[in-house]
XYZ file of C-alpha atoms in Angstrom:
366
model
C 0.846 38.277 68.497
C -1.446 37.291 71.324
C -1.578 33.760 72.185
C -2.914 32.017 75.300
C -0.557 31.688 78.125
C 0.280 28.707 80.268
C 3.077 27.623 82.588
C 4.549 24.146 81.978
C 7.665 22.292 82.770
C 11.431 23.259 82.603
C 14.190 22.277 80.559
C 17.959 21.869 81.265
C 20.103 24.796 80.174
C 22.312 24.254 77.028
C 25.746 25.825 76.655
C 25.715 28.650 74.248
C 28.539 30.704 72.838
C 27.490 33.384 70.280
C 26.395 36.819 71.484
C 23.075 38.571 71.233
C 23.296 42.319 70.778
C 20.607 45.044 71.034
C 20.511 48.337 69.352
C 18.356 51.340 69.932
C 17.903 54.571 67.886
C 19.124 57.752 69.640
C 17.132 61.061 69.181
C 19.603 62.006 66.281
C 18.724 58.854 64.384
C 22.057 57.243 64.862
C 21.843 53.456 65.644
C 23.871 52.444 68.598
C 24.236 48.831 69.727
C 25.707 47.153 72.819
C 26.370 43.599 73.748
C 24.085 41.990 76.262
C 25.730 40.607 79.404
C 24.930 36.950 78.550
C 26.063 34.875 75.721
C 23.434 33.410 73.526
C 23.660 31.836 69.985
C 23.654 29.007 67.812
C 23.220 25.771 69.476
C 23.774 23.193 66.841
C 26.129 25.423 64.731
C 23.949 24.779 61.606
C 22.461 28.242 61.203
C 24.233 31.506 61.473
C 21.309 33.747 60.329
C 20.089 36.290 63.120
C 16.815 37.854 63.426
C 15.757 41.206 65.035
C 13.277 41.390 67.685
C 11.968 44.942 68.269
C 10.710 45.331 71.830
C 9.720 48.674 73.329
C 11.746 50.513 70.475
C 14.904 48.487 71.310
C 16.120 46.005 68.656
C 17.511 42.740 69.852
C 19.547 40.822 67.377
C 19.249 37.160 68.095
C 19.954 33.959 66.618
C 16.560 31.926 66.735
C 18.606 28.694 67.336
C 18.849 29.850 70.842
C 15.181 29.113 71.468
C 15.470 25.565 70.325
C 16.458 24.233 73.630
C 13.208 25.426 75.287
C 10.644 23.914 73.009
C 7.762 24.497 75.346
C 8.144 28.434 75.155
C 6.292 30.925 73.054
C 9.631 32.106 71.364
C 10.304 28.639 70.148
C 6.717 28.267 68.683
C 7.042 31.714 67.012
C 9.928 30.783 64.958
C 9.923 26.958 64.684
C 6.191 26.161 64.233
C 4.967 25.232 60.806
C 3.937 27.576 59.406
C 5.762 30.269 61.432
C 3.371 32.364 63.405
C 5.793 35.299 63.670
C 5.647 37.610 60.565
C 8.309 40.318 60.202
C 7.610 43.953 59.193
C 8.832 45.799 56.068
C 12.158 46.314 57.789
C 12.510 42.571 58.683
C 11.860 43.143 62.425
C 9.708 40.951 64.609
C 7.758 43.237 66.824
C 6.789 42.208 70.352
C 4.301 44.452 72.089
C 3.360 44.874 75.616
C 6.632 44.361 77.419
C 9.530 46.628 78.342
C 12.960 45.986 76.902
C 14.182 45.449 80.410
C 11.649 42.785 81.082
C 12.396 40.980 77.616
C 16.086 41.161 78.454
C 15.497 39.146 81.631
C 13.379 36.835 79.578
C 16.283 35.998 77.276
C 18.257 35.064 80.143
C 16.171 31.988 80.591
C 17.459 30.711 77.376
C 21.091 30.715 78.576
C 20.853 29.217 82.043
C 17.205 28.439 82.690
C 16.960 31.342 85.176
C 14.900 34.631 84.963
C 16.318 37.364 87.224
C 13.794 40.068 88.153
C 15.437 43.522 87.361
C 15.327 45.963 90.345
C 13.015 48.322 88.713
C 10.511 45.819 87.483
C 7.719 44.474 89.841
C 7.209 40.882 90.273
C 3.680 41.009 88.849
C 5.075 42.441 85.593
C 7.639 39.884 85.327
C 4.925 37.145 86.072
C 2.693 38.377 83.218
C 5.743 38.210 80.887
C 6.585 34.686 81.921
C 2.968 33.613 81.468
C 2.971 35.071 77.961
C 6.231 33.459 76.849
C 5.281 30.206 78.457
C 8.086 30.194 81.029
C 7.415 28.338 84.125
C 7.071 30.997 87.077
C 8.271 29.207 90.236
C 11.182 29.524 92.729
C 13.402 27.123 90.676
C 12.950 29.613 87.534
C 12.525 32.966 88.855
C 15.005 34.756 91.217
C 13.911 37.897 93.040
C 15.223 40.145 95.770
C 11.642 40.924 96.694
C 10.662 37.633 98.391
C 7.274 38.996 99.445
C 6.298 39.755 95.862
C 7.606 36.400 94.560
C 5.697 34.529 97.195
C 2.614 36.546 96.576
C 2.608 35.596 92.997
C 3.251 32.000 93.566
C 0.453 32.014 96.177
C -1.946 33.303 93.568
C -1.022 30.533 91.209
C -1.475 28.073 94.016
C -4.658 29.644 95.253
C -6.312 29.524 91.674
C -5.373 25.820 91.368
C -6.546 24.912 94.854
C -9.916 26.801 94.536
C -10.614 25.022 91.221
C -10.221 21.669 93.120
C -12.433 22.888 95.850
C -15.104 24.122 93.353
C -15.361 20.748 91.434
C -15.263 18.632 94.635
C -17.272 20.490 97.217
C -18.905 23.595 95.918
C -20.304 22.486 92.693
C -22.400 19.530 94.197
C -24.047 22.179 96.404
C -24.898 24.329 93.353
C -26.404 21.478 91.644
C -28.628 20.657 94.501
C -29.817 24.288 94.329
C -30.390 24.077 90.697
C -32.371 20.849 90.889
C -34.792 22.607 93.288
C -35.328 25.173 90.484
C -33.321 27.884 92.317
C -30.881 30.083 90.266
C -28.588 31.211 92.992
C -26.742 29.778 95.921
C -25.518 30.817 99.260
C -22.953 28.467 100.837
C -21.733 28.772 104.364
C -18.238 27.095 105.106
C -18.067 25.499 108.599
C -15.228 23.637 110.420
C -15.283 19.842 110.293
C -16.296 19.796 114.046
C -18.917 22.570 113.994
C -22.137 21.344 115.150
C -25.536 23.015 113.949
C -28.397 22.324 116.280
C -31.422 24.465 115.466
C -34.484 24.338 117.318
C -37.303 22.938 115.108
C -40.039 24.871 116.779
C -38.139 28.179 116.747
C -35.467 28.150 113.747
C -33.401 31.257 112.942
C -35.527 33.908 111.456
C -32.941 35.758 109.270
C -32.825 33.505 106.229
C -30.168 31.095 107.330
C -32.438 28.203 106.795
C -32.043 28.734 103.002
C -28.180 28.496 103.347
C -26.314 25.434 102.169
C -23.545 24.213 104.434
C -20.140 22.611 103.695
C -18.135 21.159 106.593
C -14.607 21.530 105.398
C -11.726 22.804 107.648
C -9.294 23.099 104.660
C -11.794 25.325 102.753
C -12.389 27.362 105.816
C -8.733 28.031 106.256
C -8.379 28.833 102.515
C -11.176 31.523 102.517
C -9.662 33.000 105.655
C -7.284 35.091 103.411
C -8.756 37.979 101.534
C -6.227 37.527 98.646
C -7.696 33.888 98.221
C -11.205 35.139 98.105
C -10.107 37.747 95.430
C -8.562 34.903 93.364
C -11.704 32.762 93.902
C -13.985 35.551 92.812
C -12.182 35.842 89.535
C -12.176 32.115 88.883
C -16.132 32.032 89.350
C -16.313 35.129 86.883
C -14.244 33.331 84.477
C -16.628 30.223 84.781
C -19.622 32.470 83.837
C -21.183 33.041 87.266
C -22.304 36.551 88.407
C -23.448 38.404 91.487
C -20.607 36.712 93.315
C -20.075 37.672 96.936
C -17.396 36.209 99.272
C -16.790 37.206 102.780
C -17.259 36.287 106.473
C -20.552 36.408 108.363
C -22.144 35.357 111.504
C -23.931 31.954 111.354
C -26.227 30.439 114.116
C -25.212 27.193 115.494
C -27.541 26.453 118.445
C -30.230 28.146 120.680
C -28.955 29.796 123.736
C -32.238 30.871 125.325
C -35.860 31.942 124.869
C -36.961 35.411 125.985
C -40.694 35.814 126.517
C -41.818 39.388 126.286
C -45.063 40.875 127.566
C -47.463 41.690 124.918
C -45.927 39.560 122.315
C -47.287 36.028 121.262
C -44.104 34.742 119.652
C -41.045 34.567 122.095
C -37.721 35.989 121.071
C -35.190 33.011 120.529
C -31.432 33.940 121.116
C -29.084 31.845 118.929
C -25.281 31.475 119.385
C -23.418 32.963 116.284
C -19.910 32.062 115.002
C -17.900 33.866 112.257
C -17.563 31.659 109.092
C -16.834 32.304 105.549
C -19.650 32.329 102.995
C -19.816 32.361 99.254
C -22.811 33.492 97.164
C -23.337 33.341 93.404
C -25.939 33.405 90.694
C -26.559 31.855 87.273
C -29.672 33.616 86.434
C -29.830 34.828 82.816
C -32.902 36.913 82.445
C -32.983 38.900 85.709
C -35.226 41.757 84.483
C -38.007 39.600 83.244
C -38.181 37.284 86.357
C -38.658 40.431 88.570
C -41.685 41.670 86.637
C -44.801 41.622 88.692
C -47.808 40.172 86.836
C -50.558 41.878 88.499
C -51.917 45.539 88.861
C -53.719 47.657 91.345
C -57.209 48.893 90.311
C -59.875 50.980 91.942
C -62.528 49.238 93.804
C -66.045 49.570 92.553
C -67.388 50.263 96.037
C -65.575 53.486 96.247
C -66.856 56.310 94.081
C -64.090 58.893 94.652
C -60.760 57.718 95.804
C -59.202 61.289 96.208
C -60.055 64.868 96.306
C -58.513 67.791 94.579
C -55.044 68.369 96.220
C -55.649 65.636 98.724
C -53.909 62.273 98.515
C -55.912 59.242 99.281
C -55.036 56.650 101.886
C -55.891 53.245 100.487
C -56.078 50.263 102.888
C -55.946 46.699 101.855
C -59.671 46.575 101.441
C -59.921 49.366 98.771
C -57.637 47.852 96.479
C -58.277 44.610 94.608
C -55.297 42.566 93.126
C -56.204 41.363 89.761
C -54.223 38.630 87.805
C -53.435 39.937 84.308
C -54.518 36.652 82.911
C -57.976 36.936 84.430
C -60.919 37.620 82.110
C -63.478 38.616 84.809
C -62.112 41.955 85.541
C -61.025 44.628 83.128
C -58.280 46.692 85.092
C -57.744 50.226 84.527
C -54.411 50.276 83.124
C -52.212 53.309 83.700
C -48.662 53.498 82.344
C -46.101 56.135 83.632
C -48.605 58.077 85.742
C -47.046 60.558 88.035
C -48.320 61.900 91.298
C -48.546 65.470 89.614
C -50.839 64.057 86.745
C -53.035 62.311 89.337
C -53.629 65.847 91.106
C -54.229 67.607 87.729
C -56.799 65.046 86.834
C -58.624 65.413 90.128
C -58.150 61.824 91.143
C -56.084 58.718 91.492
C -56.320 56.212 88.705
C -54.749 53.284 90.429
C -51.132 51.930 90.223
C -49.832 50.059 87.206
C -47.789 46.823 87.601
C -44.377 47.542 88.982
C -40.991 46.309 87.967
C -39.453 45.438 91.205
C -35.666 46.034 91.205
C -34.318 45.314 94.729
C -30.998 46.745 95.489
C -28.132 44.303 94.702
C -24.544 44.297 94.157
C -23.871 42.766 90.651
C -20.176 41.633 91.349
């Protein structure tokens, strides 16, 4: 029974009197049962029929009316939806997979007093996953943990996801749309503070590609990306939204020119810029990467050269001995060679020219 998870609302707790019991089979096959520490049972007194929930080989005997007080939860939907989405096995048991009996026992606590207490041997992340599945709100008013660091970390992850989705819609997506309207299929965005000033020299701009970066002035977004956990959450959100080749981090960004250094023997002076460390985010929405990287030209032998190489000696071709020919041209018939290796060239006594390459630059496909 796999259903989408969400976290919504809380309900006031209802007084419950009847007991829920659990039973587990011992190695000898004898069924033993014990009463849970909390009382759960019939709310309205109209139904005394119990059901069996099999979780991690432990059988929980529960009155389904206990779930009626929390109508936003998964357990309520399982037994009170029409038609019921829960189907018993041949023994009349409803099997719930993916969770330990200890975690499920803590989940049942929620239907007594509205509180989920994290067991000592259960991680907060595991309890969070269970709360998401059973549609129980995961917050400080619902979940009680001795491990405050783990609790706050999980709450921060939920908050970071919602916060980044707001940043994405309000600030990041407009920059991506600008890049898309230029025909680009990727975007590199640098996050600056509100008071950061970028003053580049028009005659001597930075030469390392920063001129293609898009800039967002946002101190709140800068503070958000300062934490590596937030960057991890953001990366997952972008993956879920269909983007790829996602990179997030902190890099140096030039703000203004500090000085110009003129070196003897060089026509162009060396320009020194001041760099500051700022977060960046890079993503791509390119679909057919392999096709777009194909080079539509080939290298062919120049007709002015009779022999490009001798036996056992490789040729050194300069730019004047190789002609670049467009494959769409009808004036020249190139000498097409596919999958020619260096050894084949030597065995044939000459070099035939290089076929069109498939350029695959190194990239990290995140």
